[in-house]
Coordinates of C-alpha atoms and ligand atoms in Angstrom, one line a residue:
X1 CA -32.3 146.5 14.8
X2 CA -34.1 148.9 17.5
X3 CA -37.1 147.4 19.2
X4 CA -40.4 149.9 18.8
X5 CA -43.1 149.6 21.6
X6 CA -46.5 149.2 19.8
X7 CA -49.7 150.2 21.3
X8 CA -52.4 148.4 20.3
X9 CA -54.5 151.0 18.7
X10 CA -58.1 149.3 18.2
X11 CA -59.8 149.6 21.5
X12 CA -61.0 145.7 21.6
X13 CA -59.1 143.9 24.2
X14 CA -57.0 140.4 23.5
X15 CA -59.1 137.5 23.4
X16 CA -57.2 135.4 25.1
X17 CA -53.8 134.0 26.1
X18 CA -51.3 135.0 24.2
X19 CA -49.5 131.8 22.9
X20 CA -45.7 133.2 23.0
X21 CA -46.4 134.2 26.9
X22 CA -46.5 131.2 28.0
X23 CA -45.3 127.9 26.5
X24 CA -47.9 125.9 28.6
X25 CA -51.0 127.2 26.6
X26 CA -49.7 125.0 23.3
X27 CA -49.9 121.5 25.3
X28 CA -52.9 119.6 24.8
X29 CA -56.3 119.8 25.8
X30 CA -56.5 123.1 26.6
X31 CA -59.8 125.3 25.4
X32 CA -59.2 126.3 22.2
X33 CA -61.5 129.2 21.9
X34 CA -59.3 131.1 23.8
X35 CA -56.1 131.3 21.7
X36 CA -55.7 134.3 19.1
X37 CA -56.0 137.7 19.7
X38 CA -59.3 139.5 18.0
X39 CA -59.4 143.2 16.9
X40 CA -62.7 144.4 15.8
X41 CA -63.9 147.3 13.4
X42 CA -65.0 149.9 15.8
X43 CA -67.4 153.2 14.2
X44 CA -66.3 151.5 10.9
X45 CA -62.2 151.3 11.5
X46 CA -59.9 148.8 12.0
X47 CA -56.6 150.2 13.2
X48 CA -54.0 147.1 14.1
X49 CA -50.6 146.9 14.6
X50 CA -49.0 144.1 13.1
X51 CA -45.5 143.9 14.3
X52 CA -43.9 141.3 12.2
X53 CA -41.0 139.4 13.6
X54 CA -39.6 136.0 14.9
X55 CA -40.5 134.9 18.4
X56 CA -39.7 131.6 20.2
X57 CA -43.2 129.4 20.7
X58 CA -42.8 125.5 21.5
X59 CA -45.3 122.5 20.5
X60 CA -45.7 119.5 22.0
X61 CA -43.1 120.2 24.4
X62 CA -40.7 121.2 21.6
X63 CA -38.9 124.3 21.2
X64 CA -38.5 126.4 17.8
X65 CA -37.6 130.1 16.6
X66 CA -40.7 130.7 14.4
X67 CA -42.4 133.6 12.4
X68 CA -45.1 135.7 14.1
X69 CA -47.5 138.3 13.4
X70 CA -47.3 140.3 16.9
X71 CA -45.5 137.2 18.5
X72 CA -48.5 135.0 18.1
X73 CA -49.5 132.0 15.8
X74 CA -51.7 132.2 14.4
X75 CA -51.6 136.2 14.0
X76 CA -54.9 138.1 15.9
X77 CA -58.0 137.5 14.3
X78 CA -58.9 140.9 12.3
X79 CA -63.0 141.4 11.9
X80 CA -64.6 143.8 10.2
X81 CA -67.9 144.7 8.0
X82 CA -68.6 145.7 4.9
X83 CA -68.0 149.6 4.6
X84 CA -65.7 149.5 7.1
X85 CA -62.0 151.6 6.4
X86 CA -59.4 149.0 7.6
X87 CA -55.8 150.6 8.5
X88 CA -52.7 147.8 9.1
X89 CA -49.7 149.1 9.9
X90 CA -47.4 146.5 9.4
X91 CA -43.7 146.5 10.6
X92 CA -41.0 143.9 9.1
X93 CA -38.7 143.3 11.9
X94 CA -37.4 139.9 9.9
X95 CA -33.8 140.1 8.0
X96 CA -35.7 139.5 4.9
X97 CA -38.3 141.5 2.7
X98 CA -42.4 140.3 3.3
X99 CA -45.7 142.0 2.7
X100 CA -49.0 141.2 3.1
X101 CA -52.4 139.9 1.3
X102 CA -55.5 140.0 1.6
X103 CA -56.6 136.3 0.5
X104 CA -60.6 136.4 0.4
X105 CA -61.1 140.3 0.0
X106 CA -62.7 142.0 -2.7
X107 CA -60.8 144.9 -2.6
X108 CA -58.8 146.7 -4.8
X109 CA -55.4 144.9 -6.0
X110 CA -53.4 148.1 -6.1
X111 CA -52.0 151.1 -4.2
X112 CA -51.7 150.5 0.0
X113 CA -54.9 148.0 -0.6
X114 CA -54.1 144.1 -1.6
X115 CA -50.9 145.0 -3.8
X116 CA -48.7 142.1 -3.6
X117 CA -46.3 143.7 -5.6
X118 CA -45.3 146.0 -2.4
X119 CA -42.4 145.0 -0.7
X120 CA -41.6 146.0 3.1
X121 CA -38.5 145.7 3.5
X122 CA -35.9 144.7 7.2
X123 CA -37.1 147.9 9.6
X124 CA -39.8 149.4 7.6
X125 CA -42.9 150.3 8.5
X126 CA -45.9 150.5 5.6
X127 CA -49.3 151.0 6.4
X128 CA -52.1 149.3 4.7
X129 CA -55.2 151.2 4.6
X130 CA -58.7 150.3 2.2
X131 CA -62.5 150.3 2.5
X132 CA -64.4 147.0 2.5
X133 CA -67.2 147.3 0.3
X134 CA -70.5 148.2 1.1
X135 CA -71.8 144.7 -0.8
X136 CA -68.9 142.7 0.3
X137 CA -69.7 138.9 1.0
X138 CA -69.2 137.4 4.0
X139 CA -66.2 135.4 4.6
X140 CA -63.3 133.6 6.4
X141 CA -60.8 135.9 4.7
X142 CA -56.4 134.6 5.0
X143 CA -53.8 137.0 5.2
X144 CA -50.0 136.0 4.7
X145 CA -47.6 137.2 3.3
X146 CA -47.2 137.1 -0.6
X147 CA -43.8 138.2 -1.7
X148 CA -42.3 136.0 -4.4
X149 CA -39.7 133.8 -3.3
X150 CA -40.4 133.9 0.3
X151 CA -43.9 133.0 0.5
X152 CA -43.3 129.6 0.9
X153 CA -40.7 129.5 3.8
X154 CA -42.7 132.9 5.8
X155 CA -45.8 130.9 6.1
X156 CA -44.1 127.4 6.6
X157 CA -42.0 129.8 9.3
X158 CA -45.3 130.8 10.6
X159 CA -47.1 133.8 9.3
X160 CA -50.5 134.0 8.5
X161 CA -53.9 134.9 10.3
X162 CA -58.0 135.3 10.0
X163 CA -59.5 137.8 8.6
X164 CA -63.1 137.9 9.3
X165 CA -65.4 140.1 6.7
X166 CA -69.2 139.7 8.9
X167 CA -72.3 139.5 6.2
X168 CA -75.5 138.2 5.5
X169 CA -74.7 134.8 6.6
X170 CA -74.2 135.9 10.3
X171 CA -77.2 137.7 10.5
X172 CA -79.6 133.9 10.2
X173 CA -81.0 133.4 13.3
X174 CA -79.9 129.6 13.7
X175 CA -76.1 130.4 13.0
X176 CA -76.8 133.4 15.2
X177 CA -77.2 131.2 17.8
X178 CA -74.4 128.4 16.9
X179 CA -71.5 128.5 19.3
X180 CA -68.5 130.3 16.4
X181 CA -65.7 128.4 16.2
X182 CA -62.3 129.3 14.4
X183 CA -60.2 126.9 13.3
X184 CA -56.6 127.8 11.7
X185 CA -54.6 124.8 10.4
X186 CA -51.1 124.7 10.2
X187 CA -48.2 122.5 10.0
X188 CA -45.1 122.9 11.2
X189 CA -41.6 121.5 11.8
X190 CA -39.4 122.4 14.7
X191 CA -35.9 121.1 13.5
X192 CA -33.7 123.6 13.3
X193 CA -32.9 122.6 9.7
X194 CA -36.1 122.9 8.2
X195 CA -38.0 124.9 10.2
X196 CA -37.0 128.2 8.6
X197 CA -34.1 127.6 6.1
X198 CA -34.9 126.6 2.8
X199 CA -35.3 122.8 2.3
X200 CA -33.2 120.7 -0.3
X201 CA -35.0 121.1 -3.9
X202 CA -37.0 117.8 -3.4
X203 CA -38.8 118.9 -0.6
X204 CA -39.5 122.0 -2.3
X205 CA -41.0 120.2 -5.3
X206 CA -43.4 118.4 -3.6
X207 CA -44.5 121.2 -1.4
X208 CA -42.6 121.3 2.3
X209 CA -44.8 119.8 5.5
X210 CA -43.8 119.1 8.7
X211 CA -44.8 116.5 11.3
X212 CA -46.3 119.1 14.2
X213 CA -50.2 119.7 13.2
X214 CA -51.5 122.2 14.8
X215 CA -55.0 123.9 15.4
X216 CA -55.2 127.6 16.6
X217 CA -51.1 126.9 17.3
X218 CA -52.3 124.4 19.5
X219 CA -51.4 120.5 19.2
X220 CA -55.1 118.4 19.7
X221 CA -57.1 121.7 21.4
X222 CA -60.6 121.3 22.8
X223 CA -63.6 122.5 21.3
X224 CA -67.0 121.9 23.3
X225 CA -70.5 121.8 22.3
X226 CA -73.9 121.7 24.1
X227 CA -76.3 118.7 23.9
X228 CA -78.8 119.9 21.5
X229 CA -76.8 123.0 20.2
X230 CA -75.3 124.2 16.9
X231 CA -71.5 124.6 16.7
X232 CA -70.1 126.5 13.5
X233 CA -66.8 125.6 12.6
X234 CA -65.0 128.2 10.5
X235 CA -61.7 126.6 9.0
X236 CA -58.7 128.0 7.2
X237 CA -56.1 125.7 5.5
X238 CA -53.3 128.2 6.4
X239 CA -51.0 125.2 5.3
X240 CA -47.8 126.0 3.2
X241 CA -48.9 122.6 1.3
X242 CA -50.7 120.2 3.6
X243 CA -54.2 119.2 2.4
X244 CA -56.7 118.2 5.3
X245 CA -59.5 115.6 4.5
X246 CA -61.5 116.5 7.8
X247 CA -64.1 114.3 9.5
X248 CA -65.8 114.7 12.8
X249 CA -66.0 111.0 14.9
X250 CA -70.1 110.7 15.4
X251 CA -71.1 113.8 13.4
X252 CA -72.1 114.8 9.7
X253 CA -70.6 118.0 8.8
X254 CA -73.0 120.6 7.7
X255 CA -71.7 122.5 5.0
X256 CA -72.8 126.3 5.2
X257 CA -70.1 128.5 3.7
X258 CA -67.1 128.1 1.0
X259 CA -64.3 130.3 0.6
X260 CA -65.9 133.5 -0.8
X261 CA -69.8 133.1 0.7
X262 CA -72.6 130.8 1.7
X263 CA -73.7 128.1 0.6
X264 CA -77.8 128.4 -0.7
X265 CA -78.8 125.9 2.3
X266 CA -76.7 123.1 4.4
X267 CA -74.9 120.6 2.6
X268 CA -74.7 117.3 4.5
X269 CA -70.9 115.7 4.0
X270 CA -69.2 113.1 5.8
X271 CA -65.7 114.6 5.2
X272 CA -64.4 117.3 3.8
X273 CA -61.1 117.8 1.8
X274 CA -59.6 121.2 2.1
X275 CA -56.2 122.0 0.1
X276 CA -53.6 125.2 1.0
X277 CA -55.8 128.5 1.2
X278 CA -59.1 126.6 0.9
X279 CA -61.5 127.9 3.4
X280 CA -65.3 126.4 4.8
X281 CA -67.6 126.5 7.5
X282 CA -69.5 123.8 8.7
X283 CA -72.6 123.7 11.1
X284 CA -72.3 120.3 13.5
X285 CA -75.5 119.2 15.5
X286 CA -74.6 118.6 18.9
X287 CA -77.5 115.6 19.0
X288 CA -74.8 112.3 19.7
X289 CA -74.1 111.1 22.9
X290 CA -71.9 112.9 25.0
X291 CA -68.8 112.1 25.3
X292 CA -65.2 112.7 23.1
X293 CA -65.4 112.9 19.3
X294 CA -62.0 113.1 17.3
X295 CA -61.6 115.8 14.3
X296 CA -59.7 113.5 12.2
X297 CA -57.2 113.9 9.1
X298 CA -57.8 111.0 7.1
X299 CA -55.5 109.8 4.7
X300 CA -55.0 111.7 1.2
X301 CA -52.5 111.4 -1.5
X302 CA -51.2 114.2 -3.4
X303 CA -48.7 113.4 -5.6
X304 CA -45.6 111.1 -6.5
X305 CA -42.5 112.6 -6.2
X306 CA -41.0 109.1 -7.8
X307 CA -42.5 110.1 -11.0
X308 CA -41.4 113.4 -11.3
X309 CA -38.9 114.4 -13.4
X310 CA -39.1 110.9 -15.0
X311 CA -36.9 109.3 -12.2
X312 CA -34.3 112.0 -12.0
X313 CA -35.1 112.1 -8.3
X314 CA -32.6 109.0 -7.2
X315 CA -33.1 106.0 -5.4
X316 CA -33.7 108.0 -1.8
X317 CA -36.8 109.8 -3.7
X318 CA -38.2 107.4 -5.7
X319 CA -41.8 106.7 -4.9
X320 CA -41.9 109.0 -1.8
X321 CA -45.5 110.2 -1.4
X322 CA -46.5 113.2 0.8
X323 CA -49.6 113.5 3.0
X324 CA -49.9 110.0 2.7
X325 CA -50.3 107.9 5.7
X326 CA -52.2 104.5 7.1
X327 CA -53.8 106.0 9.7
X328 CA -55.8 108.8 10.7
X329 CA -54.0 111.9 12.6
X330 CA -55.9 113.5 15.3
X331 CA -56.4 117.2 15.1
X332 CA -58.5 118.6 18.0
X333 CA -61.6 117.0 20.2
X334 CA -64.7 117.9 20.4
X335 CA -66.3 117.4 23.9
X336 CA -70.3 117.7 25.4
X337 CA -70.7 120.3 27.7
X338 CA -73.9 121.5 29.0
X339 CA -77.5 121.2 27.5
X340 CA -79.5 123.3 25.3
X341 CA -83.2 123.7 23.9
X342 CA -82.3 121.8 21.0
X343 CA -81.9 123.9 17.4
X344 CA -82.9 123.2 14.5
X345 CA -80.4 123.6 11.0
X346 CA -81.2 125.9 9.0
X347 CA -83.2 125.5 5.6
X348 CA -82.1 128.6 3.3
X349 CA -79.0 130.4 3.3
X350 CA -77.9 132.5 1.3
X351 CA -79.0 132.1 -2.8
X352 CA -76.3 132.1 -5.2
X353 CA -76.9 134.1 -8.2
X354 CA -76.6 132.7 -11.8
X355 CA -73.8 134.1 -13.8
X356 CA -74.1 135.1 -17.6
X357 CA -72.7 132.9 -20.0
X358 CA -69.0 134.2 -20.7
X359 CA -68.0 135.4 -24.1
X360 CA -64.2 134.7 -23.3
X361 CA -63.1 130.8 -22.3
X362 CA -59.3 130.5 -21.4
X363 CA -57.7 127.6 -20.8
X364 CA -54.6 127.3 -18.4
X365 CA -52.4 124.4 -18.0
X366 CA -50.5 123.7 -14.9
X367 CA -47.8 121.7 -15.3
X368 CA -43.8 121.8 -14.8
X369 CA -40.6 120.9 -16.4
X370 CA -36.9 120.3 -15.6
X371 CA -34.8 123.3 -16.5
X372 CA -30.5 122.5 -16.9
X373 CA -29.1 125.3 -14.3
X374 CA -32.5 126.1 -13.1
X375 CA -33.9 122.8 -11.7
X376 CA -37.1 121.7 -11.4
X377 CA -39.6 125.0 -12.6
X378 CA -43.4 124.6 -12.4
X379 CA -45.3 126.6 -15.3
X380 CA -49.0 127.5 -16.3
X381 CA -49.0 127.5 -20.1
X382 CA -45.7 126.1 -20.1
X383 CA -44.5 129.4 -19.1
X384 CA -42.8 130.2 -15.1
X385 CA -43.7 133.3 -13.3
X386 CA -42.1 136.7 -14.6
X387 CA -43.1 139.5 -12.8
X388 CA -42.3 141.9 -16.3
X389 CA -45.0 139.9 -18.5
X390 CA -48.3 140.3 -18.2
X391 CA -49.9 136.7 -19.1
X392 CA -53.9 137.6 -19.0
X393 CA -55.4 140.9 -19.8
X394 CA -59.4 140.8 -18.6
X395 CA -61.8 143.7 -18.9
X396 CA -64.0 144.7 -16.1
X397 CA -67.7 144.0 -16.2
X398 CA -67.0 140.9 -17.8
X399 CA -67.5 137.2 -17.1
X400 CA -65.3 134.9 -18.4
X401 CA -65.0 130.9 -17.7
X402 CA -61.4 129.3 -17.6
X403 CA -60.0 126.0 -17.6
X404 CA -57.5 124.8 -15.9
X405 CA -56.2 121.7 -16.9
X406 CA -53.7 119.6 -14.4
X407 CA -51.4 117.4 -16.8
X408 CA -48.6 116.8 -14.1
X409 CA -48.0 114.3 -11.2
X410 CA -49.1 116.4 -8.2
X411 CA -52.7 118.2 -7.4
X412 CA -52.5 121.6 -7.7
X413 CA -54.8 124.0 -6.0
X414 CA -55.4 127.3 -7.8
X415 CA -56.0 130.3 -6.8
X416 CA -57.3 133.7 -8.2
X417 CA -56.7 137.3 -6.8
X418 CA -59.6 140.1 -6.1
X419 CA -62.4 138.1 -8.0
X420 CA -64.4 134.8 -6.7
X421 CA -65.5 132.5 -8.9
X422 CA -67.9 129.5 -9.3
X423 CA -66.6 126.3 -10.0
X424 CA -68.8 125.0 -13.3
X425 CA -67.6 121.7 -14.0
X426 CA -65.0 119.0 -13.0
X427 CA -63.8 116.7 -15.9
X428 CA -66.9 118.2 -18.6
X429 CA -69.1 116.9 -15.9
X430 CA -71.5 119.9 -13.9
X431 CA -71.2 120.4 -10.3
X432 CA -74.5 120.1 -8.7
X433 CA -74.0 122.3 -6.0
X434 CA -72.4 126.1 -6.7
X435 CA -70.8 127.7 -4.4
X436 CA -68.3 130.8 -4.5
X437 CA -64.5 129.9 -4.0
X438 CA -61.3 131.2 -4.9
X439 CA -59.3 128.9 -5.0
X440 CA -60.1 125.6 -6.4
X441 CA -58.2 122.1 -6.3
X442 CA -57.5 120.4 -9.8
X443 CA -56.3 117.0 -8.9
X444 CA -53.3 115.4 -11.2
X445 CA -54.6 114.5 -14.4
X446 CA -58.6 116.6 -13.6
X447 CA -59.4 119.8 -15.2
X448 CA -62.0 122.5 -13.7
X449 CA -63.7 125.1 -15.5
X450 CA -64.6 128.2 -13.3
X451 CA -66.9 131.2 -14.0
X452 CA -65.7 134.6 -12.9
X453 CA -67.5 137.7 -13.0
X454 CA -64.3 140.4 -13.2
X455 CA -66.2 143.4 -10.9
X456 CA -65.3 146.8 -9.5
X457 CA -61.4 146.9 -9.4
X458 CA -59.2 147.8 -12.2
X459 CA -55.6 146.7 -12.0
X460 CA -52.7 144.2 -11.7
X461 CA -52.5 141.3 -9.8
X462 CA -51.9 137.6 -9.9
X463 CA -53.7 134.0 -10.2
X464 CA -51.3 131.1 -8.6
X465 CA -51.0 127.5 -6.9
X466 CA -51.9 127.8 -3.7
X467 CA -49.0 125.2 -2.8
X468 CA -46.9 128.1 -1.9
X469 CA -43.4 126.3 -3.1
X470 CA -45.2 125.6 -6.2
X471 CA -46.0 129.2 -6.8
X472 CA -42.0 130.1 -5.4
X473 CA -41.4 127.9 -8.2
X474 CA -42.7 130.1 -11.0
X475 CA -46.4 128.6 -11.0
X476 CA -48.1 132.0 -11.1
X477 CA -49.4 134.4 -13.9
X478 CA -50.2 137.8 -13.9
X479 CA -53.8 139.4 -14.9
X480 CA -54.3 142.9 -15.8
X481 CA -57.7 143.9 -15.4
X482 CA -58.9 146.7 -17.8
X483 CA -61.3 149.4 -16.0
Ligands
C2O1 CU1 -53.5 133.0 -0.3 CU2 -52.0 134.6 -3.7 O1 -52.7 133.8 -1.9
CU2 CU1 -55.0 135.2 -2.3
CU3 CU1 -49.0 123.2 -7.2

């Protein structure tokens, strides 16, 4: 395939070092604010070039052929505001069909906008191009790619990147002045095997991980704050199934902002569990002594492949958990540097509105089954993903509460398309605090009942687990929404 020159077409410079230029900016310890590209909305457009291909980058003094969005990982941070047009031109320069999504946006499911159904294929070039709404909610938006059967193994390969939407939330003066921090988790594996190829059928089952963790594309970066400061950390789980149980040596995390919006004021945790797609920001009070605090990984089971299948797995498989391990992984360090007047937190965010009680309550159940000539298949409803049947048809201006109901072995979180939601309940029992999400885990053997309000796009799109072999594996539905 010919090689095109792309001109970077937004007029904001690179924010940093670019991670495929040179190997030496992935060992540890460097800064980590420094690491992705940014391209910024200017006069109300964002124009990027995304050039889509596979690049060499090394970890940890390893070497791998990896997946890139403009031969960086993660792909350049994309910020823009509400109202603003937003024009990707995207080029596949892989041997296999992708696409891209828009995880986080409220924008429309269809046309050149967040249509997943689109499929770019070897040498094309597609351009993207929609309008952020005027109302649209802050948030740490995702994008990957989303094209069935290849989701899985692009991000594992190494696709994925921010997408910032700026709102309200920004515009408090205390998180004005908090030092921003990004944070983009990812996992990967460098053996030639596994790294890109499809792993055997187990591995799929559980949901594939690898060994490298990785922060920014960085193993253990740097983050810094001042004595008496605010720093707000803005994380993505951009994990093909990895869940992170994060906690900050010395420091409550201050939680300020879910996937889809703020919180209604800080709320104080001492870890917090994010599973694939999940995003949250946190405020941290730089008010310990100074010195080196670890962000941690703690320990968190997520399933038994052992008791999958009833035992089908053989002896090599039995009992083999994922994610689980004695002790906790290190994932970057937070260092003192430098002194400020000290800051308070903020009291109020942002208030979350009450939605109407639904007239329509679904219930979804995630689960999976073995299938003779088709392995293992997971299903919502009993049913695996086809992309001829529509499985939910919603009308617009509607809210509606579902339940999903987890009656397998392994969590699954779940994710919804276009529309956030508020997560009502957790096993019959109210949440006390609401936040907007969308996507939501449901451990093995929980159920969750969300509320969605169904607003302002008509059209086809899809609801999934965010596990991305899971949703490879058929657990996905389509939803029609009815103008
Ligand atoms: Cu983050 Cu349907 O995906
Ligand atoms: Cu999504
Ligand atoms: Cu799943």
């Amino acid at each position: 395939m010919q090689r095109r020159q792309f001109l970077i077409l937004s007029g904001s410079t690179l924010g940093g070092i670019l991670l495929s230029q040179c190997a030496s900016s992935q060992t540890r310890g460097k800064d980590a604010s420094a690491s992705a590209a940014v391209f910024k909305s200017q006069e109300g457009l964002l124009e990027v070039n995304l050039d889509i291909e596979s690049h060499v980058f090394s970890f940890a003094g390893k070497q791998g052929n990896l997946l890139s969005y403009n031969q960086q990982i993660p792909g350049p941070r994309l910020e823009a505001y509400p109202g603003d047009r937003v024009r990707i031109h995207a080029t596949n320069s892989l041997s296999a069909p992708t696409n891209l999504h828009y995880h986080g946006l409220h924008i429309s499911p269809e046309g050149s906008a967040d249509n997943i159904f689109l499929q770019l294929s070897p040498g094309e070039t597609y351009t993207y191009e929609f309008t952020i709404p005027d109302n649209h909610y802050g948030t740490t938006g995702y994008y990957h790619p989303h094209l069935h059967g290849y989701v899985a193994q692009q991000v594992f390969g190494g696709l994925g990147g921010i997408f910032v939407v700026r709102g309200a939330l920004d515009d408090i003066p205390e998180i004005q002045q908090a030092k921003e921090e990004f944070l983009f988790l990812k996992d990967f594996d460098l053996t030639a095997a596994r790294g890109r190829s499809q792993p055997f059928h187990g591995m799929q089952m559980m949901g594939r991980d690898g060994p490298i963790l990785t922060v920014n594309g960085q193993v253990n970066p740097q983050f810094s704050i001042p004595s008496g400061g605010l720093l707000r950390l803005r994380f993505v789980n951009a994990s093909t199934s990895r869940f992170y149980r994060l906690q900050l040596e010395g420091h409550p995390l201050y939680l300020i902002a879910t996937d889809a919006g703020a919180t209604a004021s800080p709320i104080q945790l001492s870890e917090l569990l994010l599973s694939p797609g999940e995003r949250a920001e946190v405020l941290i009070q730089g008010n310990a002594e100074p010195g080196q605090y670890r962000l941690l990984n703690l320990p968190y089971e997520r399933g038994q492949m052992g008791m999958m299948g009833g035992g089908m797995m053989g002896g090599g498989m039995m009992g083999r958990r994922r994610n689980q391990r004695e002790t906790p992984q290190t994932l970057a360090t937070l260092n003192y540097s430098g002194e400020t007047e000290t800051l308070p937190l903020p009291q109020q965010l942002i208030p979350i509105e009450t939605l109407p009680e639904p007239k329509t309550v679904r219930q979804f159940t995630l689960n999976h089954g073995m299938f003779p000539g088709r392995g293992m298949q997971f299903l919502i409803n009993g049913q695996a993903f086809d992309p001829r049947r529509v499985d939910t048809r919603v009308s617009l201006d509607t809210v509606e509460d579902w339940e999903i109901i987890n009656t397998g072995v392994m969590d699954h979180p779940f994710h919804l398309h276009t529309n956030p939601f508020q997560i009502m309940s957790r096993n019959g029992q109210p949440v006390t605090h609401r936040t907007w999400k969308d996507t939501v885990l449901v451990p093995r053997g929980e159920s969750v009942r969300i509320r969605i309000p169904f607003q302002d796009f008509a059209g086809k799109t899809v609801y999934h687990c965010h596990i991305l072999d899971h949703e490879d594996l058929g657990m996905m539905g389509i939803i029609v929404m009815n103008g």
